[in-house]
């Protein structure tokens, strides 16, 4: 149907041909056809000569003009509809929006203006869908500004912002590969964390929590379990103490601890921000 826009992507799944148009996603029967009786019931017959009936999935979503956002897994198909500001997943149940899972406003703002390219890839080892969205603010801008975001099938939500910006990616034999400047890279293969394409990045964690938003809380401390925390070295401090007779003396302060004799690098909390400052 021409009202669905042009066909941007074809994907074979079992004996069906998934057809992703600009404004709609359809399933086309292959190697079989549906013959309809007078009562409207369909009888499926074997036919490898022609394509069968085209059945649209529910939901007014398509893949826009960004077939590069498509990534296939054994159970899901992922793609982006930039025109409608949505990132979508297609399963047996139909098309559903995964960008609405706690990130609706974020993706609406990210995809609303200047979004030009959306590169999708699937990390089979971590079972994550990585989408790399590039923005061009002017027609003369050669290199887009990229943001890579990760959706986890296990967590059923968006779990991370990634530092790497691949040109394309794919999984093969449970290994995840990406391309950068025409070179092929393998992920999860070294012991250095957050190092991509020869560039070292910093790792940060942003925690969002509020069990009772109607209750204003006072946080005295934040604890966590994990690897080495940052330790600031304690330095002995001297101060002047005055007595009742007007005399003075020098007092040396020491916390009498042993763990902070030397400074150590590690995890630390930089700031805590609430909406009730």
Tab-separated table of C-alpha atoms in Angstrom:
chain	number	residue	atom	x	y	z
A	1	UNK	CA	0.000	0.000	0.000
A	2	UNK	CA	1.658	3.277	-1.080
A	3	UNK	CA	0.271	5.126	1.957
A	4	UNK	CA	2.784	3.168	4.079
A	5	UNK	CA	5.679	4.871	2.282
A	6	UNK	CA	8.603	3.215	0.580
A	7	UNK	CA	10.036	-0.152	1.635
A	8	UNK	CA	13.222	0.512	3.609
A	9	UNK	CA	14.141	-2.932	4.941
A	10	UNK	CA	13.312	-6.579	4.197
A	11	UNK	CA	14.064	-9.300	6.743
A	12	UNK	CA	13.321	-13.007	6.440
A	13	UNK	CA	12.068	-14.626	9.634
A	14	UNK	CA	11.236	-18.319	9.353
A	15	UNK	CA	8.913	-18.451	6.328
A	16	UNK	CA	7.690	-14.865	6.623
A	17	UNK	CA	9.112	-11.755	5.025
A	18	UNK	CA	9.125	-8.833	7.484
A	19	UNK	CA	8.681	-5.646	5.481
A	20	UNK	CA	9.606	-2.382	7.186
A	21	UNK	CA	8.198	0.674	5.413
A	22	UNK	CA	8.556	4.311	6.364
A	23	UNK	CA	5.240	4.387	8.221
A	24	UNK	CA	4.244	0.746	8.750
A	25	UNK	CA	5.574	-2.746	9.444
A	26	UNK	CA	4.044	-5.697	7.603
A	27	UNK	CA	4.352	-9.463	7.458
A	28	UNK	CA	4.279	-11.057	3.995
A	29	UNK	CA	3.674	-14.792	3.590
A	30	UNK	CA	6.373	-16.602	1.623
A	31	UNK	CA	6.332	-20.193	0.345
A	32	UNK	CA	2.658	-20.193	1.257
A	33	UNK	CA	-0.473	-18.256	0.446
A	34	UNK	CA	-3.852	-17.669	2.039
A	35	UNK	CA	-6.991	-18.543	0.096
A	36	UNK	CA	-10.184	-17.051	1.502
A	37	UNK	CA	-13.474	-18.871	1.552
A	38	UNK	CA	-16.849	-17.201	1.111
A	39	UNK	CA	-17.245	-17.004	4.893
A	40	UNK	CA	-14.000	-15.043	5.220
A	41	UNK	CA	-11.915	-17.851	6.707
A	42	UNK	CA	-8.451	-18.374	5.282
A	43	UNK	CA	-6.937	-21.659	4.145
A	44	UNK	CA	-3.143	-21.653	3.906
A	45	UNK	CA	-1.758	-23.442	0.870
A	46	UNK	CA	1.808	-24.096	-0.215
A	47	UNK	CA	2.955	-21.798	-2.995
A	48	UNK	CA	6.585	-20.901	-3.699
A	49	UNK	CA	5.874	-18.999	-6.896
A	50	UNK	CA	4.522	-15.734	-5.560
A	51	UNK	CA	4.471	-13.715	-2.333
A	52	UNK	CA	1.332	-14.190	-0.278
A	53	UNK	CA	-0.864	-11.874	1.725
A	54	UNK	CA	0.677	-8.748	3.322
A	55	UNK	CA	-0.606	-8.297	6.878
A	56	UNK	CA	0.247	-5.056	8.753
A	57	UNK	CA	1.255	-5.219	12.401
A	58	UNK	CA	-0.737	-3.115	14.846
A	59	UNK	CA	0.632	0.306	15.667
A	60	UNK	CA	1.268	3.245	13.391
A	61	UNK	CA	5.029	2.876	13.410
A	62	UNK	CA	7.625	2.389	10.712
A	63	UNK	CA	11.370	2.635	10.292
A	64	UNK	CA	11.276	6.146	8.731
A	65	UNK	CA	14.222	6.366	6.331
A	66	UNK	CA	16.713	4.779	8.726
A	67	UNK	CA	17.110	1.083	7.895
A	68	UNK	CA	20.572	1.249	9.515
A	69	UNK	CA	18.816	1.231	12.911
A	70	UNK	CA	17.620	-2.356	12.348
A	71	UNK	CA	19.048	-5.192	14.437
A	72	UNK	CA	17.729	-8.766	14.667
A	73	UNK	CA	17.836	-11.173	17.618
A	74	UNK	CA	16.373	-14.696	17.882
A	75	UNK	CA	13.241	-13.326	19.551
A	76	UNK	CA	13.087	-9.594	18.789
A	77	UNK	CA	13.630	-7.154	15.959
A	78	UNK	CA	14.769	-3.668	16.972
A	79	UNK	CA	14.591	-0.466	14.946
A	80	UNK	CA	14.001	3.281	15.298
A	81	UNK	CA	11.237	5.497	13.944
A	82	UNK	CA	12.951	8.881	14.037
A	83	UNK	CA	9.977	10.687	12.516
A	84	UNK	CA	7.797	9.704	15.491
A	85	UNK	CA	10.554	9.867	18.097
A	86	UNK	CA	10.313	6.175	18.985
A	87	UNK	CA	12.636	3.199	19.382
A	88	UNK	CA	10.681	-0.001	18.743
A	89	UNK	CA	10.798	-3.764	19.148
A	90	UNK	CA	8.914	-6.291	17.032
A	91	UNK	CA	8.045	-9.683	18.501
A	92	UNK	CA	5.360	-12.255	17.809
A	93	UNK	CA	2.895	-10.062	19.700
A	94	UNK	CA	3.482	-7.076	17.413
A	95	UNK	CA	5.277	-3.737	17.477
A	96	UNK	CA	5.841	-2.108	20.856
A	97	UNK	CA	7.678	1.023	21.939
A	98	UNK	CA	10.722	0.394	24.123
A	99	UNK	CA	11.677	4.081	24.234
A	100	UNK	CA	8.642	4.638	26.482
A	101	UNK	CA	10.200	2.452	29.192
A	102	UNK	CA	11.335	5.274	31.464
A	103	UNK	CA	12.940	7.229	28.583
A	104	UNK	CA	10.001	8.707	26.692
A	105	UNK	CA	10.891	12.374	27.169
A	106	UNK	CA	14.587	11.680	26.584
A	107	UNK	CA	14.053	10.067	23.181
A	108	UNK	CA	11.429	12.609	22.188
A	109	UNK	CA	13.979	15.380	22.724
A	110	UNK	CA	16.846	13.379	21.208
A	111	UNK	CA	15.010	12.419	18.021
A	112	UNK	CA	12.824	15.498	17.582
A	113	UNK	CA	15.307	17.885	15.986
A	114	UNK	CA	18.326	17.359	13.747
A	115	UNK	CA	18.451	13.537	14.135
A	116	UNK	CA	20.033	12.295	10.922
A	117	UNK	CA	21.239	8.742	11.412
A	118	UNK	CA	20.469	5.873	13.812
A	119	UNK	CA	22.862	2.924	13.744
A	120	UNK	CA	21.554	-0.172	15.509
A	121	UNK	CA	23.504	-3.280	16.501
A	122	UNK	CA	22.964	-6.227	18.822
A	123	UNK	CA	25.485	-7.440	21.392
A	124	UNK	CA	24.731	-11.145	21.647
A	125	UNK	CA	27.107	-11.743	24.547
A	126	UNK	CA	25.400	-9.163	26.784
A	127	UNK	CA	21.985	-9.451	25.096
A	128	UNK	CA	21.852	-5.710	24.541
A	129	UNK	CA	20.647	-3.530	21.696
A	130	UNK	CA	22.944	-0.576	21.072
A	131	UNK	CA	21.575	2.360	19.101
A	132	UNK	CA	23.943	5.098	17.984
A	133	UNK	CA	22.039	8.290	17.108
A	134	UNK	CA	23.780	11.036	15.162
A	135	UNK	CA	22.668	14.651	14.806
A	136	UNK	CA	23.570	17.130	12.100
A	137	UNK	CA	22.749	20.719	13.009
A	138	UNK	CA	23.620	22.126	9.572
A	139	UNK	CA	23.676	20.649	6.082
A	140	UNK	CA	27.376	21.446	5.824
A	141	UNK	CA	28.217	19.437	8.965
A	142	UNK	CA	30.165	16.412	7.740
A	143	UNK	CA	30.507	14.411	10.958
A	144	UNK	CA	27.359	14.055	13.124
A	145	UNK	CA	27.411	14.308	16.910
A	146	UNK	CA	26.713	10.803	18.219
A	147	UNK	CA	25.032	9.411	21.324
A	148	UNK	CA	25.061	5.648	21.985
A	149	UNK	CA	22.352	4.204	24.259
A	150	UNK	CA	21.848	0.600	25.367
A	151	UNK	CA	18.638	-1.370	25.854
A	152	UNK	CA	18.849	-4.617	27.825
A	153	UNK	CA	16.550	-7.539	27.147
A	154	UNK	CA	17.240	-8.900	30.637
A	155	UNK	CA	16.484	-5.661	32.460
A	156	UNK	CA	13.613	-4.735	30.104
A	157	UNK	CA	14.857	-1.174	30.081
A	158	UNK	CA	17.617	1.262	29.135
A	159	UNK	CA	20.692	0.563	31.216
A	160	UNK	CA	23.636	2.595	29.947
A	161	UNK	CA	25.101	5.376	27.833
A	162	UNK	CA	28.123	4.096	25.919
A	163	UNK	CA	31.291	5.970	25.005
A	164	UNK	CA	31.913	4.266	21.654
A	165	UNK	CA	30.335	5.469	18.393
A	166	UNK	CA	30.573	2.667	15.816
A	167	UNK	CA	29.952	2.942	12.093
A	168	UNK	CA	28.220	-0.442	12.218
A	169	UNK	CA	28.133	-3.505	14.454
A	170	UNK	CA	27.086	-7.137	14.517
A	171	UNK	CA	27.268	-10.314	16.596
A	172	UNK	CA	28.781	-13.544	15.287
A	173	UNK	CA	29.252	-16.770	17.257
A	174	UNK	CA	28.511	-14.976	20.543
A	175	UNK	CA	31.121	-12.287	19.843
A	176	UNK	CA	30.340	-8.598	19.331
A	177	UNK	CA	32.151	-6.706	16.570
A	178	UNK	CA	31.995	-3.065	15.520
A	179	UNK	CA	33.559	-1.025	12.746
A	180	UNK	CA	35.349	2.306	13.176
A	181	UNK	CA	37.157	4.139	10.367
A	182	UNK	CA	36.866	1.003	8.274
A	183	UNK	CA	38.631	-1.136	10.905
A	184	UNK	CA	37.103	-4.170	12.631
A	185	UNK	CA	37.124	-4.302	16.454
A	186	UNK	CA	36.082	-7.051	18.870
A	187	UNK	CA	34.489	-6.133	22.210
A	188	UNK	CA	34.728	-7.770	25.686
A	189	UNK	CA	38.194	-9.100	24.817
A	190	UNK	CA	40.559	-7.052	27.022
A	191	UNK	CA	40.893	-6.273	30.717
A	192	UNK	CA	40.893	-2.462	30.293
A	193	UNK	CA	37.409	-1.123	30.912
A	194	UNK	CA	35.849	1.649	28.834
A	195	UNK	CA	38.646	1.733	26.261
A	196	UNK	CA	37.295	1.902	22.711
A	197	UNK	CA	39.232	2.202	19.466
A	198	UNK	CA	42.396	3.144	21.336
A	199	UNK	CA	40.805	5.940	23.397
A	200	UNK	CA	40.362	5.716	27.174
A	201	UNK	CA	37.132	7.103	28.651
A	202	UNK	CA	35.926	7.616	32.221
A	203	UNK	CA	33.227	5.395	33.697
A	204	UNK	CA	30.424	6.982	35.721
A	205	UNK	CA	27.262	5.713	37.354
A	206	UNK	CA	24.145	7.862	37.775
A	207	UNK	CA	21.710	6.415	40.322
A	208	UNK	CA	18.077	7.492	40.312
A	209	UNK	CA	15.992	6.369	43.292
A	210	UNK	CA	13.024	7.626	45.222
A	211	UNK	CA	10.768	5.010	46.776
A	212	UNK	CA	8.356	7.588	48.244
A	213	UNK	CA	8.416	10.745	46.089
A	214	UNK	CA	5.820	12.472	48.273
A	215	UNK	CA	8.123	12.237	51.296
A	216	UNK	CA	11.013	14.699	51.677
A	217	UNK	CA	14.103	12.873	52.937
A	218	UNK	CA	17.395	13.855	54.494
A	219	UNK	CA	20.371	11.754	53.344
A	220	UNK	CA	23.230	11.503	55.808
A	221	UNK	CA	25.420	9.101	53.840
A	222	UNK	CA	25.489	6.923	50.749
A	223	UNK	CA	26.881	3.388	50.968
A	224	UNK	CA	27.641	0.921	48.218
A	225	UNK	CA	29.157	-2.532	47.731
A	226	UNK	CA	31.774	-2.965	45.055
A	227	UNK	CA	35.448	-2.551	44.204
A	228	UNK	CA	37.941	-0.097	45.696
A	229	UNK	CA	36.511	3.191	46.947
A	230	UNK	CA	38.524	6.393	46.728
A	231	UNK	CA	40.507	7.174	49.874
A	232	UNK	CA	41.726	10.662	50.638
A	233	UNK	CA	44.969	10.657	52.597
A	234	UNK	CA	44.672	12.084	56.096
A	235	UNK	CA	47.202	14.778	56.893
A	236	UNK	CA	48.107	15.707	60.448
A	237	UNK	CA	46.766	19.139	61.350
A	238	UNK	CA	48.077	21.550	63.969
A	239	UNK	CA	45.928	24.094	65.793
A	240	UNK	CA	46.409	26.601	68.586
A	241	UNK	CA	44.487	25.994	71.806
A	242	UNK	CA	43.943	28.758	74.381
A	243	UNK	CA	43.470	28.097	78.072
A	244	UNK	CA	41.594	30.075	80.709
A	245	UNK	CA	44.729	31.839	81.978
A	246	UNK	CA	45.363	33.382	78.571
A	247	UNK	CA	48.158	31.033	77.592
A	248	UNK	CA	48.221	28.997	74.428
A	249	UNK	CA	49.610	25.718	73.173
A	250	UNK	CA	49.848	23.828	69.884
A	251	UNK	CA	47.596	20.803	69.533
A	252	UNK	CA	48.202	18.118	66.880
A	253	UNK	CA	45.118	16.434	65.480
A	254	UNK	CA	45.204	12.854	64.215
A	255	UNK	CA	42.251	10.600	63.480
A	256	UNK	CA	44.161	7.494	64.719
A	257	UNK	CA	43.064	5.495	61.661
A	258	UNK	CA	45.241	3.275	59.484
A	259	UNK	CA	43.216	2.808	56.290
A	260	UNK	CA	43.819	6.384	55.104
A	261	UNK	CA	47.575	6.644	55.558
A	262	UNK	CA	47.956	6.572	51.757
A	263	UNK	CA	45.673	8.010	49.091
A	264	UNK	CA	43.941	5.518	46.783
A	265	UNK	CA	41.980	6.029	43.580
A	266	UNK	CA	38.572	4.416	43.244
A	267	UNK	CA	34.830	4.973	43.126
A	268	UNK	CA	33.345	8.026	44.830
A	269	UNK	CA	30.155	10.068	44.829
A	270	UNK	CA	30.614	13.461	43.210
A	271	UNK	CA	27.194	14.911	43.956
A	272	UNK	CA	23.646	14.125	45.102
A	273	UNK	CA	20.886	16.265	43.588
A	274	UNK	CA	17.216	16.213	44.529
A	275	UNK	CA	14.155	18.198	43.467
A	276	UNK	CA	13.767	19.450	47.079
A	277	UNK	CA	17.030	21.323	47.464
